[in-house]
Tab-separated table of C-alpha atoms in Angstrom:
chain	number	residue	atom	x	y	z
V	1	MET	CA	-36.505	10.778	-8.781
V	2	THR	CA	-34.390	10.175	-5.669
V	3	PRO	CA	-34.040	13.423	-3.649
V	4	PHE	CA	-30.287	13.729	-3.051
V	5	PRO	CA	-28.954	15.947	-0.248
V	6	THR	CA	-28.080	19.501	-1.301
V	7	PRO	CA	-25.234	20.225	-1.327
V	8	THR	CA	-23.745	16.794	-1.973
V	9	PRO	CA	-21.915	15.716	1.214
V	10	ARG	CA	-18.123	15.431	1.278
V	11	LEU	CA	-17.077	11.876	0.529
V	12	THR	CA	-14.828	11.728	3.598
V	13	SER	CA	-17.765	12.760	5.805
V	14	LEU	CA	-19.602	9.561	4.866
V	15	SER	CA	-16.981	7.122	6.159
V	16	HIS	CA	-15.554	6.295	9.564
V	17	GLY	CA	-12.080	5.835	8.066
V	18	GLY	CA	-10.277	6.487	4.828
V	19	GLY	CA	-7.915	4.732	2.441
V	20	CYS	CA	-5.704	1.982	3.829
V	21	GLY	CA	-6.297	3.434	7.292
V	22	CYS	CA	-9.552	1.425	7.131
V	23	LYS	CA	-7.610	-1.806	7.526
V	24	ILE	CA	-8.292	-4.029	10.512
V	25	ALA	CA	-5.445	-3.585	13.012
V	26	PRO	CA	-2.514	-5.991	12.411
V	27	GLY	CA	-2.919	-7.816	15.722
V	28	VAL	CA	-6.647	-8.368	15.264
V	29	LEU	CA	-6.150	-9.551	11.682
V	30	ALA	CA	-3.457	-12.010	12.777
V	31	ASP	CA	-5.860	-13.524	15.322
V	32	LEU	CA	-8.576	-13.882	12.680
V	33	LEU	CA	-6.293	-15.498	10.107
V	34	ALA	CA	-4.868	-17.892	12.709
V	35	ARG	CA	-8.290	-19.585	12.793
V	36	SER	CA	-8.376	-20.095	9.023
V	37	PRO	CA	-7.354	-23.434	7.482
V	38	SER	CA	-4.004	-23.589	5.695
V	39	ALA	CA	-3.960	-23.767	1.905
V	40	GLY	CA	-0.693	-25.696	2.003
V	41	ALA	CA	-2.265	-28.792	0.434
V	42	PHE	CA	-2.375	-27.070	-2.961
V	43	SER	CA	1.074	-27.665	-4.396
V	44	GLN	CA	0.660	-25.151	-7.233
V	45	LEU	CA	-0.186	-22.335	-4.813
V	46	LEU	CA	3.162	-20.567	-4.638
V	47	VAL	CA	2.017	-17.792	-2.274
V	48	GLY	CA	-0.953	-17.966	0.090
V	49	THR	CA	-1.735	-16.420	3.468
V	50	GLU	CA	1.167	-17.886	5.427
V	51	THR	CA	3.376	-14.781	5.507
V	52	SER	CA	0.747	-12.034	5.029
V	53	ASP	CA	2.051	-11.394	1.538
V	54	ASP	CA	0.537	-8.901	-0.897
V	55	ALA	CA	-1.298	-11.289	-3.223
V	56	ALA	CA	-1.936	-14.944	-3.967
V	57	VAL	CA	0.205	-16.571	-6.666
V	58	TYR	CA	-0.800	-19.805	-8.443
V	59	CYS	CA	1.580	-21.611	-10.775
V	60	LEU	CA	0.013	-22.600	-14.115
V	61	ASN	CA	3.099	-24.114	-15.707
V	62	ASP	CA	6.894	-23.725	-15.852
V	63	GLU	CA	6.567	-20.344	-17.586
V	64	GLN	CA	3.446	-18.754	-16.104
V	65	ALA	CA	1.932	-17.988	-12.729
V	66	VAL	CA	-1.219	-15.983	-12.087
V	67	ILE	CA	-1.395	-13.305	-9.369
V	68	ALA	CA	-4.755	-12.548	-7.731
V	69	THR	CA	-5.530	-9.795	-5.247
V	70	THR	CA	-8.323	-7.519	-4.098
V	71	ASP	CA	-8.199	-4.140	-2.401
V	72	PHE	CA	-10.915	-1.633	-1.605
V	73	PHE	CA	-11.574	1.084	0.936
V	74	MET	CA	-13.536	4.169	1.898
V	75	PRO	CA	-12.676	7.671	0.613
V	76	ILE	CA	-9.390	9.272	1.566
V	77	VAL	CA	-10.246	12.442	-0.406
V	78	ASP	CA	-13.444	14.287	-1.342
V	79	ASP	CA	-12.893	14.560	-5.086
V	80	PRO	CA	-14.611	11.460	-6.542
V	81	PHE	CA	-12.322	11.192	-9.572
V	82	ASP	CA	-9.225	11.343	-7.353
V	83	PHE	CA	-10.745	8.773	-4.979
V	84	GLY	CA	-11.233	6.361	-7.870
V	85	ARG	CA	-7.683	6.924	-9.123
V	86	ILE	CA	-6.136	6.365	-5.693
V	87	ALA	CA	-8.146	3.203	-4.988
V	88	ALA	CA	-7.282	1.677	-8.364
V	89	THR	CA	-3.577	2.544	-8.098
V	90	ASN	CA	-3.486	1.015	-4.632
V	91	ALA	CA	-5.168	-2.202	-5.767
V	92	LEU	CA	-2.808	-2.737	-8.697
V	93	SER	CA	0.180	-2.174	-6.414
V	94	ASP	CA	-0.166	-5.658	-4.923
V	95	VAL	CA	0.374	-7.241	-8.332
V	96	TYR	CA	3.489	-5.144	-8.900
V	97	ALA	CA	4.728	-5.957	-5.378
V	98	MET	CA	4.784	-9.662	-6.283
V	99	GLY	CA	6.945	-8.863	-9.312
V	100	GLY	CA	4.072	-9.223	-11.766
V	101	THR	CA	2.245	-7.297	-14.451
V	102	PRO	CA	-1.532	-6.680	-14.244
V	103	ILE	CA	-3.648	-8.015	-17.120
V	104	MET	CA	-7.191	-7.072	-16.033
V	105	ALA	CA	-9.320	-5.937	-13.113
V	106	LEU	CA	-12.863	-6.193	-11.764
V	107	ALA	CA	-14.492	-3.238	-10.035
V	108	ILE	CA	-15.750	-3.454	-6.447
V	109	LEU	CA	-18.371	-0.781	-5.771
V	110	ALA	CA	-20.483	-0.175	-2.662
V	111	MET	CA	-22.271	3.179	-2.523
V	112	PRO	CA	-25.004	4.930	-0.505
V	113	ILE	CA	-27.167	5.383	-3.594
V	114	LYS	CA	-29.729	7.574	-1.812
V	115	VAL	CA	-27.012	9.964	-0.662
V	116	LEU	CA	-24.598	10.260	-3.591
V	117	PRO	CA	-25.951	11.257	-7.016
V	118	PRO	CA	-25.097	9.107	-10.058
V	119	ASP	CA	-22.661	11.652	-11.490
V	120	VAL	CA	-20.504	11.494	-8.342
V	121	ILE	CA	-20.458	7.689	-8.397
V	122	GLY	CA	-19.700	7.824	-12.097
V	123	GLU	CA	-16.663	10.019	-11.446
V	124	ILE	CA	-15.317	7.461	-8.961
V	125	LEU	CA	-15.617	4.758	-11.598
V	126	ARG	CA	-14.071	7.015	-14.224
V	127	GLY	CA	-11.081	7.660	-11.952
V	128	GLY	CA	-10.468	3.931	-11.573
V	129	GLU	CA	-10.859	3.401	-15.305
V	130	SER	CA	-8.295	6.122	-16.038
V	131	VAL	CA	-5.648	4.378	-13.922
V	132	CYS	CA	-6.357	0.994	-15.489
V	133	ALA	CA	-6.036	2.604	-18.917
V	134	GLN	CA	-2.660	3.972	-17.800
V	135	ALA	CA	-1.688	0.434	-16.740
V	136	ASN	CA	-2.950	-0.770	-20.154
V	137	ILE	CA	-5.541	-3.167	-18.715
V	138	PRO	CA	-9.329	-3.391	-18.936
V	139	ILE	CA	-11.850	-3.275	-16.140
V	140	ALA	CA	-13.653	-6.354	-17.382
V	141	GLY	CA	-16.584	-6.436	-14.962
V	142	GLY	CA	-17.269	-6.179	-11.269
V	143	HIS	CA	-19.926	-6.129	-8.584
V	144	SER	CA	-21.900	-3.350	-6.886
V	145	ILE	CA	-24.141	-3.051	-3.827
V	146	ASP	CA	-26.045	-0.353	-1.967
V	147	SER	CA	-24.053	0.491	1.158
V	148	VAL	CA	-24.137	2.853	4.128
V	149	GLU	CA	-20.567	4.033	3.419
V	150	PRO	CA	-18.914	4.609	0.018
V	151	ILE	CA	-16.403	1.895	-0.900
V	152	TYR	CA	-14.453	1.395	-4.114
V	153	GLY	CA	-11.591	-0.792	-5.240
V	154	LEU	CA	-10.521	-3.538	-7.610
V	155	ALA	CA	-9.950	-7.246	-7.803
V	156	ALA	CA	-6.787	-7.372	-9.896
V	157	ILE	CA	-5.307	-10.235	-11.889
V	158	GLY	CA	-1.708	-10.340	-13.068
V	159	VAL	CA	0.901	-12.673	-14.494
V	160	VAL	CA	4.522	-13.386	-13.617
V	161	HIS	CA	7.174	-15.941	-14.492
V	162	PRO	CA	7.406	-18.323	-11.488
V	163	ARG	CA	11.121	-17.588	-11.051
V	164	ASN	CA	10.412	-13.844	-10.809
V	165	VAL	CA	7.841	-14.039	-7.989
V	166	LYS	CA	8.976	-11.772	-5.164
V	167	ARG	CA	7.696	-12.653	-1.723
V	168	ASN	CA	7.921	-10.629	1.474
V	169	SER	CA	9.565	-13.613	3.193
V	170	THR	CA	12.762	-14.149	1.206
V	171	ALA	CA	15.057	-11.392	2.441
V	172	ILE	CA	18.643	-12.376	3.267
V	173	ALA	CA	20.880	-11.095	6.066
V	174	GLY	CA	23.108	-8.338	4.716
V	175	ASP	CA	20.469	-7.094	2.273
V	176	VAL	CA	19.929	-3.365	1.890
V	177	LEU	CA	16.386	-1.987	2.327
V	178	LEU	CA	15.059	0.425	-0.293
V	179	LEU	CA	11.824	2.420	-0.048
V	180	GLY	CA	10.225	3.650	-3.271
V	181	LYS	CA	7.935	6.465	-2.066
V	182	PRO	CA	8.017	8.960	0.821
V	183	LEU	CA	5.821	8.461	3.895
V	184	GLY	CA	3.073	10.735	5.182
V	185	VAL	CA	-0.116	9.985	3.229
V	186	GLY	CA	-2.085	9.133	6.370
V	187	ILE	CA	-1.103	12.380	8.049
V	188	LEU	CA	-2.036	14.429	4.968
V	189	SER	CA	-5.404	12.678	4.828
V	190	ALA	CA	-5.970	13.519	8.498
V	191	ALA	CA	-5.125	17.153	7.747
V	192	LEU	CA	-7.626	17.104	4.878
V	193	LYS	CA	-10.403	15.898	7.168
V	194	LYS	CA	-9.541	18.659	9.628
V	195	GLY	CA	-9.534	21.309	6.879
V	196	GLN	CA	-5.816	21.960	7.438
V	197	LEU	CA	-4.391	20.698	4.143
V	198	THR	CA	-2.972	23.258	1.708
V	199	ASP	CA	-3.525	22.987	-2.048
V	200	THR	CA	0.180	22.285	-2.521
V	201	ASP	CA	0.142	19.415	-0.020
V	202	TYR	CA	-3.053	18.031	-1.566
V	203	ARG	CA	-1.398	17.927	-4.983
V	204	ALA	CA	1.605	16.162	-3.465
V	205	MET	CA	-0.669	13.588	-1.850
V	206	ILE	CA	-2.482	12.930	-5.124
V	207	ALA	CA	0.791	12.687	-7.044
V	208	THR	CA	2.238	9.984	-4.788
V	209	THR	CA	-0.980	7.971	-4.324
V	210	THR	CA	-1.690	7.822	-8.074
V	211	LEU	CA	1.857	6.875	-9.091
V	212	LEU	CA	1.700	3.247	-10.216
V	213	ASN	CA	4.262	0.930	-8.624
V	214	ARG	CA	4.990	-0.646	-12.017
V	215	ALA	CA	8.696	-0.616	-11.111
V	216	GLY	CA	7.947	-3.896	-9.332
V	217	ALA	CA	7.859	-5.951	-12.525
V	218	ASP	CA	11.298	-4.689	-13.556
V	219	LEU	CA	12.738	-4.919	-10.043
V	220	ALA	CA	11.798	-8.611	-9.983
V	221	GLN	CA	14.238	-9.185	-12.843
V	222	VAL	CA	17.192	-7.406	-11.202
V	223	PRO	CA	19.723	-9.998	-9.941
V	224	GLY	CA	20.103	-9.640	-6.185
V	225	VAL	CA	16.560	-8.406	-5.455
V	226	HIS	CA	15.446	-10.993	-2.916
V	227	ALA	CA	12.173	-9.761	-1.385
V	228	MET	CA	9.552	-7.120	-1.994
V	229	THR	CA	6.318	-5.795	-0.534
V	230	ASP	CA	4.396	-2.540	-0.629
V	231	VAL	CA	3.870	-0.211	2.320
V	232	THR	CA	0.176	0.366	2.938
V	233	GLY	CA	-2.194	0.334	5.893
V	234	PHE	CA	0.104	-1.133	8.539
V	235	GLY	CA	2.721	1.556	7.976
V	236	LEU	CA	6.408	1.123	7.192
V	237	LEU	CA	7.178	-0.678	10.457
V	238	GLY	CA	4.214	-3.043	10.167
V	239	HIS	CA	5.051	-4.212	6.660
V	240	LEU	CA	8.759	-4.394	7.437
V	241	LEU	CA	7.972	-6.585	10.440
V	242	GLU	CA	6.045	-8.919	8.129
V	243	MET	CA	9.215	-9.147	6.038
V	244	CYS	CA	11.276	-9.817	9.164
V	245	ARG	CA	8.943	-12.541	10.427
V	246	GLY	CA	8.692	-14.279	7.077
V	247	SER	CA	12.460	-14.141	6.552
V	248	LYS	CA	13.288	-14.917	10.206
V	249	LEU	CA	15.539	-11.874	10.398
V	250	ALA	CA	15.771	-8.488	12.107
V	251	ALA	CA	15.967	-5.099	10.418
V	252	HIS	CA	17.802	-1.871	11.150
V	253	VAL	CA	16.251	1.365	9.874
V	254	SER	CA	17.796	4.827	9.924
V	255	ALA	CA	15.001	7.262	10.774
V	256	ALA	CA	16.971	10.122	9.200
V	257	LYS	CA	17.072	8.334	5.834
V	258	VAL	CA	13.351	7.568	5.580
V	259	PRO	CA	11.894	9.862	2.886
V	260	LEU	CA	8.951	12.027	3.945
V	261	LEU	CA	6.410	14.096	2.080
V	262	GLU	CA	6.795	17.830	2.588
V	263	ASN	CA	5.293	19.291	5.788
V	264	VAL	CA	4.140	15.974	7.272
V	265	LEU	CA	6.670	16.081	10.110
V	266	ALA	CA	5.380	19.498	11.183
V	267	LEU	CA	1.774	18.321	10.936
V	268	ALA	CA	2.526	15.226	13.026
V	269	ASP	CA	4.359	17.383	15.549
V	270	ALA	CA	1.195	19.514	15.802
V	271	GLY	CA	-0.860	16.400	16.584
V	272	VAL	CA	-2.361	15.809	13.134
V	273	VAL	CA	-2.224	11.999	13.015
V	274	THR	CA	-4.633	9.163	12.263
V	275	GLY	CA	-6.230	6.798	14.734
V	276	ALA	CA	-4.904	3.942	12.587
V	277	SER	CA	-1.340	5.038	13.370
V	278	ASP	CA	-2.010	4.524	17.079
V	279	ARG	CA	-3.663	1.140	16.395
V	280	ASN	CA	-0.669	0.067	14.343
V	281	ARG	CA	1.760	1.047	17.090
V	282	ALA	CA	-0.294	-0.786	19.714
V	283	SER	CA	-0.341	-3.937	17.559
V	284	TYR	CA	3.387	-4.276	16.909
V	285	GLY	CA	5.134	-1.754	19.152
V	286	ASP	CA	6.607	-4.545	21.318
V	287	HIS	CA	8.673	-5.639	18.319
V	288	VAL	CA	10.236	-2.252	17.675
V	289	ARG	CA	13.405	-1.049	19.441
V	290	PHE	CA	14.725	2.500	19.433
V	291	ALA	CA	18.504	2.785	19.576
V	292	GLU	CA	17.881	6.528	19.485
V	293	ASP	CA	14.593	8.338	20.052
V	294	PRO	CA	13.541	9.949	16.733
V	295	GLY	CA	10.842	12.005	18.445
V	296	LYS	CA	7.086	11.565	18.784
V	297	ALA	CA	6.267	12.910	15.332
V	298	MET	CA	8.672	10.570	13.550
V	299	LYS	CA	7.391	7.614	15.564
V	300	SER	CA	3.908	8.433	14.268
V	301	LEU	CA	5.187	8.622	10.690
V	302	LEU	CA	6.881	5.234	10.907
V	303	CYS	CA	3.476	3.730	11.810
V	304	ASP	CA	1.473	6.039	9.535
V	305	PRO	CA	-0.944	4.074	7.318
V	306	GLN	CA	0.051	4.602	3.710
V	307	THR	CA	-2.554	4.466	0.987
V	308	SER	CA	-0.954	3.413	-2.313
V	309	GLY	CA	2.469	3.620	-0.670
V	310	GLY	CA	5.857	2.704	-2.067
V	311	LEU	CA	7.556	-0.615	-2.676
V	312	LEU	CA	9.870	-1.888	0.049
V	313	VAL	CA	12.733	-3.878	-1.471
V	314	SER	CA	15.367	-6.102	0.135
V	315	CYS	CA	18.387	-6.576	-2.123
V	316	THR	CA	22.120	-7.184	-2.068
V	317	PRO	CA	24.410	-4.141	-1.762
V	318	GLU	CA	25.601	-4.862	-5.314
V	319	ALA	CA	22.012	-4.578	-6.645
V	320	VAL	CA	21.244	-1.204	-5.041
V	321	SER	CA	22.358	0.973	-7.941
V	322	ALA	CA	20.394	-1.025	-10.537
V	323	ALA	CA	17.298	-1.136	-8.320
V	324	LEU	CA	17.366	2.621	-7.713
V	325	ASP	CA	17.725	3.170	-11.450
V	326	VAL	CA	14.567	1.093	-12.008
V	327	PHE	CA	12.673	3.105	-9.404
V	328	LYS	CA	13.683	6.407	-10.965
V	329	ARG	CA	12.866	5.195	-14.472
V	330	HIS	CA	9.314	4.611	-13.273
V	331	GLY	CA	8.933	8.027	-11.643
V	332	CYS	CA	9.888	7.139	-8.052
V	333	GLU	CA	12.413	9.960	-7.719
V	334	ARG	CA	12.501	9.798	-3.909
V	335	ALA	CA	13.455	6.098	-3.750
V	336	THR	CA	16.320	5.631	-1.315
V	337	LYS	CA	18.204	3.310	1.040
V	338	ILE	CA	16.690	3.279	4.532
V	339	GLY	CA	18.348	0.364	6.315
V	340	ALA	CA	19.357	-3.289	6.192
V	341	MET	CA	18.288	-6.816	7.086
V	342	VAL	CA	20.440	-8.487	9.763
V	343	GLU	CA	20.641	-11.721	11.696
V	344	GLY	CA	18.443	-11.826	14.784
V	345	ALA	CA	14.956	-12.233	16.155
V	346	PRO	CA	12.231	-10.580	14.021
V	347	ILE	CA	12.277	-7.037	15.344
V	348	VAL	CA	12.943	-3.626	13.815
V	349	GLU	CA	15.569	-1.424	15.431
V	350	ILE	CA	15.339	2.307	14.705
V	351	GLY	CA	18.512	4.365	14.749
V	352	ALA	CA	19.527	7.852	13.707
């Protein structure tokens, strides 16, 4: 029998990063992808890597397109069941962000099998299975390896009508920006690692990171919804800049209107932030302008890596009410207007 450490180590102690904060910095990733060949020769590939969109989309026929994505990361929490739930919710989000509906998933599992006992690993898998059951899809297989750090996630497959595909590159000047979930997951995860997270804040973090973004499939059918993405490891500003670059537009964001999880502003003000937030700011800070200084803590939150974050929607002013109704119908009670897309070079301007 394998002698496992006693007591079992905290999951977050086994990884150098956690959740979507594990992502390679935006600038480094852009350099890597720039060396990759274009997939433009495949006419049925509706969405590839060109605009750093959330998933690949391949057109099968006039009525059907398949969405394919994969997402996995190291633990953001110590509870194995919660880790599995968060990772699965986050992976399925990319299908919803393209306007699609998941139909099945494959598990991606890499675990230090001499460090974590089978029951802990089993709880991670059970957490992922519970979310897929909630999404009404099977985990139909997967792949596992022995690894130094614990990693879990899904390869997710979905379907969408070709006319309902929502890219991150099709925003229009004059569109209103809506954000489906409050920011602050990265800061709460940093507080957890430091032993400074209250039970109430932990429950809030779990509630938002395990809330499926299934509103995306309905939002894709709302007339006037032009573009959509989800806010994850690059933070709100990073993913909004991807929308700006793809759409060849600028964006204005009101810092005061951006929804935040409770207590995260105070934690950020006390210096509880992630290293990924600083990496994000260093990667794209030259493309952010501050009409008014929102303060150091809010600047950190705007770059805070979100794990299983909310959908970011660009829609006409006339579509706002219907889109917010869709969000709320799917449990995103904090969904709100945060800004607008405007003519101009691809930058984000932050105002009051």
